[in-house]
Amino acid sequence: EAQVTQNPRYLITVTGKKLTVTCSQNMNHEYMSWYRQDPGLGLRQIYYSMNVEVTDKGDVPEGYKVSRKEKRNFPLILESPSPNQTSLYFCASSLFKGLEAFFGQGTRLTVV
Amino acid sequence: GEDVEQSLFLSVREGDSSVINCTYTDSSSTYLYWYKQEPGAGLQLLTYIFSNMDMKQDQRLTVLLNKKDKHLSLRIADTQTGDSAIYFCAEIVSGAGSYQLTFGKGTKLSVIP
């Protein structure tokens, strides 16, 4: 089954404690991206990757890092999380940029 | 900056038609999309329309595009309780040699039995 898998689904952490949210897709897609969803703000793109070892900033990249060492995985790293990064995060993948066809189930992150 | 505008809420009775409206900003957008987000789930690509089309129909879904007014709508015929979800309109925004998907804030559709 074609899918995008994120882990964990829920995470509560403390300010400053590094964390990683994993994202994996099984469709051999070259393009992957991360979004955050906040009430009243909709979805905003954090980072995207056009292919292995190719990543670029989206609209709200501050406080986040990503890596793309292999095509199927695109982890989101928060080196020093802060409360304003409390949000619902989605990973997406597709054949090409501009059509996010497959989304993960989401990761609800709370930073206290 | 670019903004995709949608009303935030819509309530309809089961069996009625729902119409969700969206206005977009980039007149050069080549694709416009509708996504559905059910509670606790990720976004699901529902349908899309090319900018050279006025209308696209897919079973109970009808997408209408008015390029002159930059207005996009999604009509759901015979709305069911399973259609209750948040619907996002999205456009491709191009600039500086690149392009990206820009989402509206979403319209929450509530279907009353």
PDB file of N, CA and C in Angstrom, chain A residues 28-99:
ATOM      1  N   ASN A  28       8.907   5.583  -3.826  1.00  0.00           N
ATOM      2  CA  ASN A  28      10.070   5.993  -4.615  1.00  0.00           C
ATOM      3  C   ASN A  28       9.943   7.435  -5.132  1.00  0.00           C
ATOM      4  N   HIS A  29       9.236   8.270  -4.366  1.00  0.00           N
ATOM      5  CA  HIS A  29       9.067   9.662  -4.772  1.00  0.00           C
ATOM      6  C   HIS A  29      10.355  10.446  -4.554  1.00  0.00           C
ATOM      7  N   GLU A  30      10.641  11.337  -5.488  1.00  0.00           N
ATOM      8  CA  GLU A  30      11.824  12.173  -5.327  1.00  0.00           C
ATOM      9  C   GLU A  30      11.546  13.366  -4.413  1.00  0.00           C
ATOM     10  N   TYR A  31      10.333  13.881  -4.469  1.00  0.00           N
ATOM     11  CA  TYR A  31      10.020  15.104  -3.748  1.00  0.00           C
ATOM     12  C   TYR A  31       9.353  14.792  -2.413  1.00  0.00           C
ATOM     13  N   MET A  32       9.875  15.385  -1.339  1.00  0.00           N
ATOM     14  CA  MET A  32       9.273  15.267  -0.011  1.00  0.00           C
ATOM     15  C   MET A  32       9.292  16.630   0.660  1.00  0.00           C
ATOM     16  N   SER A  33       8.359  16.820   1.582  1.00  0.00           N
ATOM     17  CA  SER A  33       8.277  18.128   2.233  1.00  0.00           C
ATOM     18  C   SER A  33       7.679  17.985   3.627  1.00  0.00           C
ATOM     19  N   TRP A  34       7.908  19.030   4.438  1.00  0.00           N
ATOM     20  CA  TRP A  34       7.343  19.111   5.785  1.00  0.00           C
ATOM     21  C   TRP A  34       6.508  20.377   5.905  1.00  0.00           C
ATOM     22  N   TYR A  35       5.335  20.224   6.554  1.00  0.00           N
ATOM     23  CA  TYR A  35       4.449  21.343   6.821  1.00  0.00           C
ATOM     24  C   TYR A  35       4.113  21.361   8.307  1.00  0.00           C
ATOM     25  N   ARG A  36       3.764  22.538   8.774  1.00  0.00           N
ATOM     26  CA  ARG A  36       3.133  22.628  10.073  1.00  0.00           C
ATOM     27  C   ARG A  36       1.754  23.245   9.890  1.00  0.00           C
ATOM     28  N   GLN A  37       0.823  22.772  10.713  1.00  0.00           N
ATOM     29  CA  GLN A  37      -0.543  23.255  10.635  1.00  0.00           C
ATOM     30  C   GLN A  37      -0.932  23.873  11.958  1.00  0.00           C
ATOM     31  N   ASP A  38      -1.327  25.131  11.930  1.00  0.00           N
ATOM     32  CA  ASP A  38      -1.701  25.859  13.142  1.00  0.00           C
ATOM     33  C   ASP A  38      -3.068  26.495  12.950  1.00  0.00           C
ATOM     34  N   PRO A  39      -3.864  26.542  13.999  1.00  0.00           N
ATOM     35  CA  PRO A  39      -5.216  27.129  13.887  1.00  0.00           C
ATOM     36  C   PRO A  39      -5.151  28.552  13.356  1.00  0.00           C
ATOM     37  N   GLY A  40      -5.985  28.816  12.372  1.00  0.00           N
ATOM     38  CA  GLY A  40      -6.050  30.166  11.814  1.00  0.00           C
ATOM     39  C   GLY A  40      -4.947  30.497  10.835  1.00  0.00           C
ATOM     40  N   LEU A  41      -3.964  29.597  10.696  1.00  0.00           N
ATOM     41  CA  LEU A  41      -2.841  29.855   9.791  1.00  0.00           C
ATOM     42  C   LEU A  41      -2.767  28.847   8.654  1.00  0.00           C
ATOM     43  N   GLY A  42      -3.521  27.777   8.739  1.00  0.00           N
ATOM     44  CA  GLY A  42      -3.491  26.775   7.682  1.00  0.00           C
ATOM     45  C   GLY A  42      -2.182  26.010   7.678  1.00  0.00           C
ATOM     46  N   LEU A  43      -1.779  25.543   6.519  1.00  0.00           N
ATOM     47  CA  LEU A  43      -0.527  24.800   6.382  1.00  0.00           C
ATOM     48  C   LEU A  43       0.578  25.705   5.858  1.00  0.00           C
ATOM     49  N   ARG A  44       1.726  25.603   6.484  1.00  0.00           N
ATOM     50  CA  ARG A  44       2.880  26.369   6.044  1.00  0.00           C
ATOM     51  C   ARG A  44       4.053  25.424   5.864  1.00  0.00           C
ATOM     52  N   GLN A  45       4.743  25.612   4.770  1.00  0.00           N
ATOM     53  CA  GLN A  45       5.834  24.697   4.441  1.00  0.00           C
ATOM     54  C   GLN A  45       7.092  25.052   5.238  1.00  0.00           C
ATOM     55  N   ILE A  46       7.736  24.049   5.790  1.00  0.00           N
ATOM     56  CA  ILE A  46       8.931  24.244   6.603  1.00  0.00           C
ATOM     57  C   ILE A  46      10.185  24.043   5.751  1.00  0.00           C
ATOM     58  N   TYR A  47      10.310  22.861   5.193  1.00  0.00           N
ATOM     59  CA  TYR A  47      11.420  22.507   4.325  1.00  0.00           C
ATOM     60  C   TYR A  47      10.900  21.555   3.245  1.00  0.00           C
ATOM     61  N   TYR A  48      11.659  21.480   2.168  1.00  0.00           N
ATOM     62  CA  TYR A  48      11.348  20.486   1.159  1.00  0.00           C
ATOM     63  C   TYR A  48      12.637  19.923   0.583  1.00  0.00           C
ATOM     64  N   SER A  49      12.485  18.812  -0.107  1.00  0.00           N
ATOM     65  CA  SER A  49      13.638  18.153  -0.713  1.00  0.00           C
ATOM     66  C   SER A  49      13.256  17.661  -2.102  1.00  0.00           C
ATOM     67  N   MET A  50      14.055  18.072  -3.074  1.00  0.00           N
ATOM     68  CA  MET A  50      13.775  17.672  -4.451  1.00  0.00           C
ATOM     69  C   MET A  50      14.351  16.294  -4.766  1.00  0.00           C
ATOM     70  N   ASN A  51      15.361  15.890  -3.987  1.00  0.00           N
ATOM     71  CA  ASN A  51      15.960  14.577  -4.213  1.00  0.00           C
ATOM     72  C   ASN A  51      16.988  14.325  -3.107  1.00  0.00           C
ATOM     73  N   VAL A  52      17.647  13.200  -3.163  1.00  0.00           N
ATOM     74  CA  VAL A  52      18.647  12.862  -2.148  1.00  0.00           C
ATOM     75  C   VAL A  52      19.712  13.952  -2.110  1.00  0.00           C
ATOM     76  N   GLU A  53      20.020  14.389  -0.879  1.00  0.00           N
ATOM     77  CA  GLU A  53      21.036  15.414  -0.624  1.00  0.00           C
ATOM     78  C   GLU A  53      20.668  16.785  -1.173  1.00  0.00           C
ATOM     79  N   VAL A  54      19.417  16.980  -1.575  1.00  0.00           N
ATOM     80  CA  VAL A  54      18.963  18.287  -2.060  1.00  0.00           C
ATOM     81  C   VAL A  54      17.798  18.746  -1.199  1.00  0.00           C
ATOM     82  N   THR A  55      18.056  19.747  -0.348  1.00  0.00           N
ATOM     83  CA  THR A  55      16.993  20.273   0.513  1.00  0.00           C
ATOM     84  C   THR A  55      16.959  21.785   0.389  1.00  0.00           C
ATOM     85  N   ASP A  56      15.793  22.363   0.696  1.00  0.00           N
ATOM     86  CA  ASP A  56      15.668  23.811   0.610  1.00  0.00           C
ATOM     87  C   ASP A  56      14.617  24.301   1.594  1.00  0.00           C
ATOM     88  N   LYS A  57      14.735  25.582   1.953  1.00  0.00           N
ATOM     89  CA  LYS A  57      13.823  26.162   2.943  1.00  0.00           C
ATOM     90  C   LYS A  57      12.466  26.450   2.331  1.00  0.00           C
ATOM     91  N   GLY A  58      11.451  26.259   3.169  1.00  0.00           N
ATOM     92  CA  GLY A  58      10.107  26.663   2.806  1.00  0.00           C
ATOM     93  C   GLY A  58       9.821  28.037   3.383  1.00  0.00           C
ATOM     94  N   ASP A  59       8.583  28.225   3.833  1.00  0.00           N
ATOM     95  CA  ASP A  59       8.193  29.537   4.348  1.00  0.00           C
ATOM     96  C   ASP A  59       8.616  29.782   5.794  1.00  0.00           C
ATOM     97  N   VAL A  60       8.687  28.723   6.585  1.00  0.00           N
ATOM     98  CA  VAL A  60       8.952  28.892   8.023  1.00  0.00           C
ATOM     99  C   VAL A  60      10.040  27.925   8.498  1.00  0.00           C
ATOM    100  N   PRO A  61      11.272  28.065   8.028  1.00  0.00           N
ATOM    101  CA  PRO A  61      12.317  27.080   8.345  1.00  0.00           C
ATOM    102  C   PRO A  61      13.025  27.301   9.681  1.00  0.00           C
ATOM    103  N   GLU A  62      12.836  28.474  10.308  1.00  0.00           N
ATOM    104  CA  GLU A  62      13.619  28.800  11.485  1.00  0.00           C
ATOM    105  C   GLU A  62      13.347  27.808  12.624  1.00  0.00           C
ATOM    106  N   GLY A  63      14.416  27.288  13.198  1.00  0.00           N
ATOM    107  CA  GLY A  63      14.301  26.356  14.315  1.00  0.00           C
ATOM    108  C   GLY A  63      14.215  24.901  13.890  1.00  0.00           C
ATOM    109  N   TYR A  64      14.292  24.649  12.594  1.00  0.00           N
ATOM    110  CA  TYR A  64      14.185  23.285  12.084  1.00  0.00           C
ATOM    111  C   TYR A  64      15.390  22.932  11.217  1.00  0.00           C
ATOM    112  N   LYS A  65      15.665  21.639  11.168  1.00  0.00           N
ATOM    113  CA  LYS A  65      16.647  21.107  10.225  1.00  0.00           C
ATOM    114  C   LYS A  65      16.056  19.863   9.586  1.00  0.00           C
ATOM    115  N   VAL A  66      16.559  19.524   8.407  1.00  0.00           N
ATOM    116  CA  VAL A  66      16.140  18.286   7.748  1.00  0.00           C
ATOM    117  C   VAL A  66      17.376  17.634   7.147  1.00  0.00           C
ATOM    118  N   SER A  67      17.201  16.391   6.764  1.00  0.00           N
ATOM    119  CA  SER A  67      18.261  15.709   6.013  1.00  0.00           C
ATOM    120  C   SER A  67      17.602  14.748   5.029  1.00  0.00           C
ATOM    121  N   ARG A  68      18.303  14.486   3.953  1.00  0.00           N
ATOM    122  CA  ARG A  68      17.779  13.544   2.946  1.00  0.00           C
ATOM    123  C   ARG A  68      18.949  12.687   2.470  1.00  0.00           C
ATOM    124  N   LYS A  69      19.287  11.708   3.266  1.00  0.00           N
ATOM    125  CA  LYS A  69      20.420  10.843   2.949  1.00  0.00           C
ATOM    126  C   LYS A  69      19.997   9.689   2.037  1.00  0.00           C
ATOM    127  N   GLU A  70      18.738   9.363   2.079  1.00  0.00           N
ATOM    128  CA  GLU A  70      18.214   8.322   1.193  1.00  0.00           C
ATOM    129  C   GLU A  70      16.837   8.753   0.727  1.00  0.00           C
ATOM    130  N   LYS A  71      16.419   8.223  -0.403  1.00  0.00           N
ATOM    131  CA  LYS A  71      15.217   8.726  -1.037  1.00  0.00           C
ATOM    132  C   LYS A  71      13.975   8.526  -0.189  1.00  0.00           C
ATOM    133  N   ARG A  72      13.876   7.444   0.525  1.00  0.00           N
ATOM    134  CA  ARG A  72      12.627   7.141   1.219  1.00  0.00           C
ATOM    135  C   ARG A  72      12.433   7.914   2.525  1.00  0.00           C
ATOM    136  N   ASN A  73      13.491   8.428   3.117  1.00  0.00           N
ATOM    137  CA  ASN A  73      13.392   9.050   4.447  1.00  0.00           C
ATOM    138  C   ASN A  73      13.693  10.545   4.428  1.00  0.00           C
ATOM    139  N   PHE A  74      12.935  11.274   5.229  1.00  0.00           N
ATOM    140  CA  PHE A  74      13.115  12.730   5.287  1.00  0.00           C
ATOM    141  C   PHE A  74      12.794  13.180   6.719  1.00  0.00           C
ATOM    142  N   PRO A  75      13.730  12.992   7.647  1.00  0.00           N
ATOM    143  CA  PRO A  75      13.454  13.352   9.038  1.00  0.00           C
ATOM    144  C   PRO A  75      13.466  14.858   9.274  1.00  0.00           C
ATOM    145  N   LEU A  76      12.651  15.284  10.211  1.00  0.00           N
ATOM    146  CA  LEU A  76      12.594  16.680  10.660  1.00  0.00           C
ATOM    147  C   LEU A  76      13.230  16.752  12.035  1.00  0.00           C
ATOM    148  N   ILE A  77      14.193  17.639  12.185  1.00  0.00           N
ATOM    149  CA  ILE A  77      14.967  17.722  13.418  1.00  0.00           C
ATOM    150  C   ILE A  77      14.736  19.075  14.068  1.00  0.00           C
ATOM    151  N   LEU A  78      14.419  19.035  15.359  1.00  0.00           N
ATOM    152  CA  LEU A  78      14.330  20.254  16.149  1.00  0.00           C
ATOM    153  C   LEU A  78      15.460  20.202  17.160  1.00  0.00           C
ATOM    154  N   GLU A  79      16.496  20.987  16.930  1.00  0.00           N
ATOM    155  CA  GLU A  79      17.702  20.922  17.767  1.00  0.00           C
ATOM    156  C   GLU A  79      17.419  21.428  19.185  1.00  0.00           C
ATOM    157  N   SER A  80      16.642  22.481  19.276  1.00  0.00           N
ATOM    158  CA  SER A  80      16.329  23.062  20.591  1.00  0.00           C
ATOM    159  C   SER A  80      14.882  23.554  20.555  1.00  0.00           C
ATOM    160  N   PRO A  81      13.945  22.638  20.750  1.00  0.00           N
ATOM    161  CA  PRO A  81      12.531  23.004  20.591  1.00  0.00           C
ATOM    162  C   PRO A  81      12.104  24.106  21.555  1.00  0.00           C
ATOM    163  N   SER A  82      11.180  24.931  21.074  1.00  0.00           N
ATOM    164  CA  SER A  82      10.610  25.984  21.916  1.00  0.00           C
ATOM    165  C   SER A  82       9.091  25.872  21.862  1.00  0.00           C
ATOM    166  N   PRO A  83       8.397  26.460  22.838  1.00  0.00           N
ATOM    167  CA  PRO A  83       6.927  26.340  22.882  1.00  0.00           C
ATOM    168  C   PRO A  83       6.232  26.805  21.604  1.00  0.00           C
ATOM    169  N   ASN A  84       6.816  27.771  20.879  1.00  0.00           N
ATOM    170  CA  ASN A  84       6.155  28.228  19.643  1.00  0.00           C
ATOM    171  C   ASN A  84       6.260  27.207  18.509  1.00  0.00           C
ATOM    172  N   GLN A  85       6.928  26.106  18.763  1.00  0.00           N
ATOM    173  CA  GLN A  85       6.953  25.016  17.789  1.00  0.00           C
ATOM    174  C   GLN A  85       5.917  23.940  18.116  1.00  0.00           C
ATOM    175  N   THR A  86       5.119  24.197  19.128  1.00  0.00           N
ATOM    176  CA  THR A  86       3.965  23.334  19.392  1.00  0.00           C
ATOM    177  C   THR A  86       3.022  23.445  18.204  1.00  0.00           C
ATOM    178  N   SER A  87       2.752  22.321  17.558  1.00  0.00           N
ATOM    179  CA  SER A  87       1.983  22.356  16.318  1.00  0.00           C
ATOM    180  C   SER A  87       1.666  20.943  15.857  1.00  0.00           C
ATOM    181  N   LEU A  88       0.936  20.870  14.764  1.00  0.00           N
ATOM    182  CA  LEU A  88       0.666  19.601  14.096  1.00  0.00           C
ATOM    183  C   LEU A  88       1.508  19.573  12.834  1.00  0.00           C
ATOM    184  N   TYR A  89       2.340  18.550  12.704  1.00  0.00           N
ATOM    185  CA  TYR A  89       3.296  18.488  11.606  1.00  0.00           C
ATOM    186  C   TYR A  89       2.909  17.394  10.619  1.00  0.00           C
ATOM    187  N   PHE A  90       3.041  17.738   9.342  1.00  0.00           N
ATOM    188  CA  PHE A  90       2.746  16.768   8.287  1.00  0.00           C
ATOM    189  C   PHE A  90       3.928  16.649   7.337  1.00  0.00           C
ATOM    190  N   CYS A  91       4.214  15.403   6.993  1.00  0.00           N
ATOM    191  CA  CYS A  91       5.171  15.108   5.946  1.00  0.00           C
ATOM    192  C   CYS A  91       4.393  14.761   4.680  1.00  0.00           C
ATOM    193  N   ALA A  92       4.919  15.122   3.531  1.00  0.00           N
ATOM    194  CA  ALA A  92       4.242  14.818   2.271  1.00  0.00           C
ATOM    195  C   ALA A  92       5.260  14.363   1.246  1.00  0.00           C
ATOM    196  N   SER A  93       4.803  13.587   0.288  1.00  0.00           N
ATOM    197  CA  SER A  93       5.701  13.189  -0.805  1.00  0.00           C
ATOM    198  C   SER A  93       4.920  13.167  -2.109  1.00  0.00           C
ATOM    199  N   SER A  94       5.635  13.330  -3.203  1.00  0.00           N
ATOM    200  CA  SER A  94       4.997  13.261  -4.515  1.00  0.00           C
ATOM    201  C   SER A  94       6.067  13.054  -5.569  1.00  0.00           C
ATOM    202  N   LEU A  95       5.599  12.876  -6.786  1.00  0.00           N
ATOM    203  CA  LEU A  95       6.529  12.700  -7.899  1.00  0.00           C
ATOM    204  C   LEU A  95       7.262  14.004  -8.213  1.00  0.00           C
ATOM    205  N   PHE A  96       6.576  15.132  -8.016  1.00  0.00           N
ATOM    206  CA  PHE A  96       7.222  16.401  -8.322  1.00  0.00           C
ATOM    207  C   PHE A  96       6.706  17.492  -7.407  1.00  0.00           C
ATOM    208  N   LYS A  97       7.457  18.547  -7.325  1.00  0.00           N
ATOM    209  CA  LYS A  97       7.133  19.685  -6.460  1.00  0.00           C
ATOM    210  C   LYS A  97       5.900  20.376  -6.992  1.00  0.00           C
ATOM    211  N   GLY A  98       5.048  20.780  -6.056  1.00  0.00           N
ATOM    212  CA  GLY A  98       3.853  21.493  -6.458  1.00  0.00           C
ATOM    213  C   GLY A  98       2.612  20.640  -6.476  1.00  0.00           C
ATOM    214  N   LEU A  99       2.771  19.367  -6.224  1.00  0.00           N
ATOM    215  CA  LEU A  99       1.602  18.498  -6.108  1.00  0.00           C
ATOM    216  C   LEU A  99       1.860  17.537  -4.971  1.00  0.00           C
TER     217      LEU A  99
END
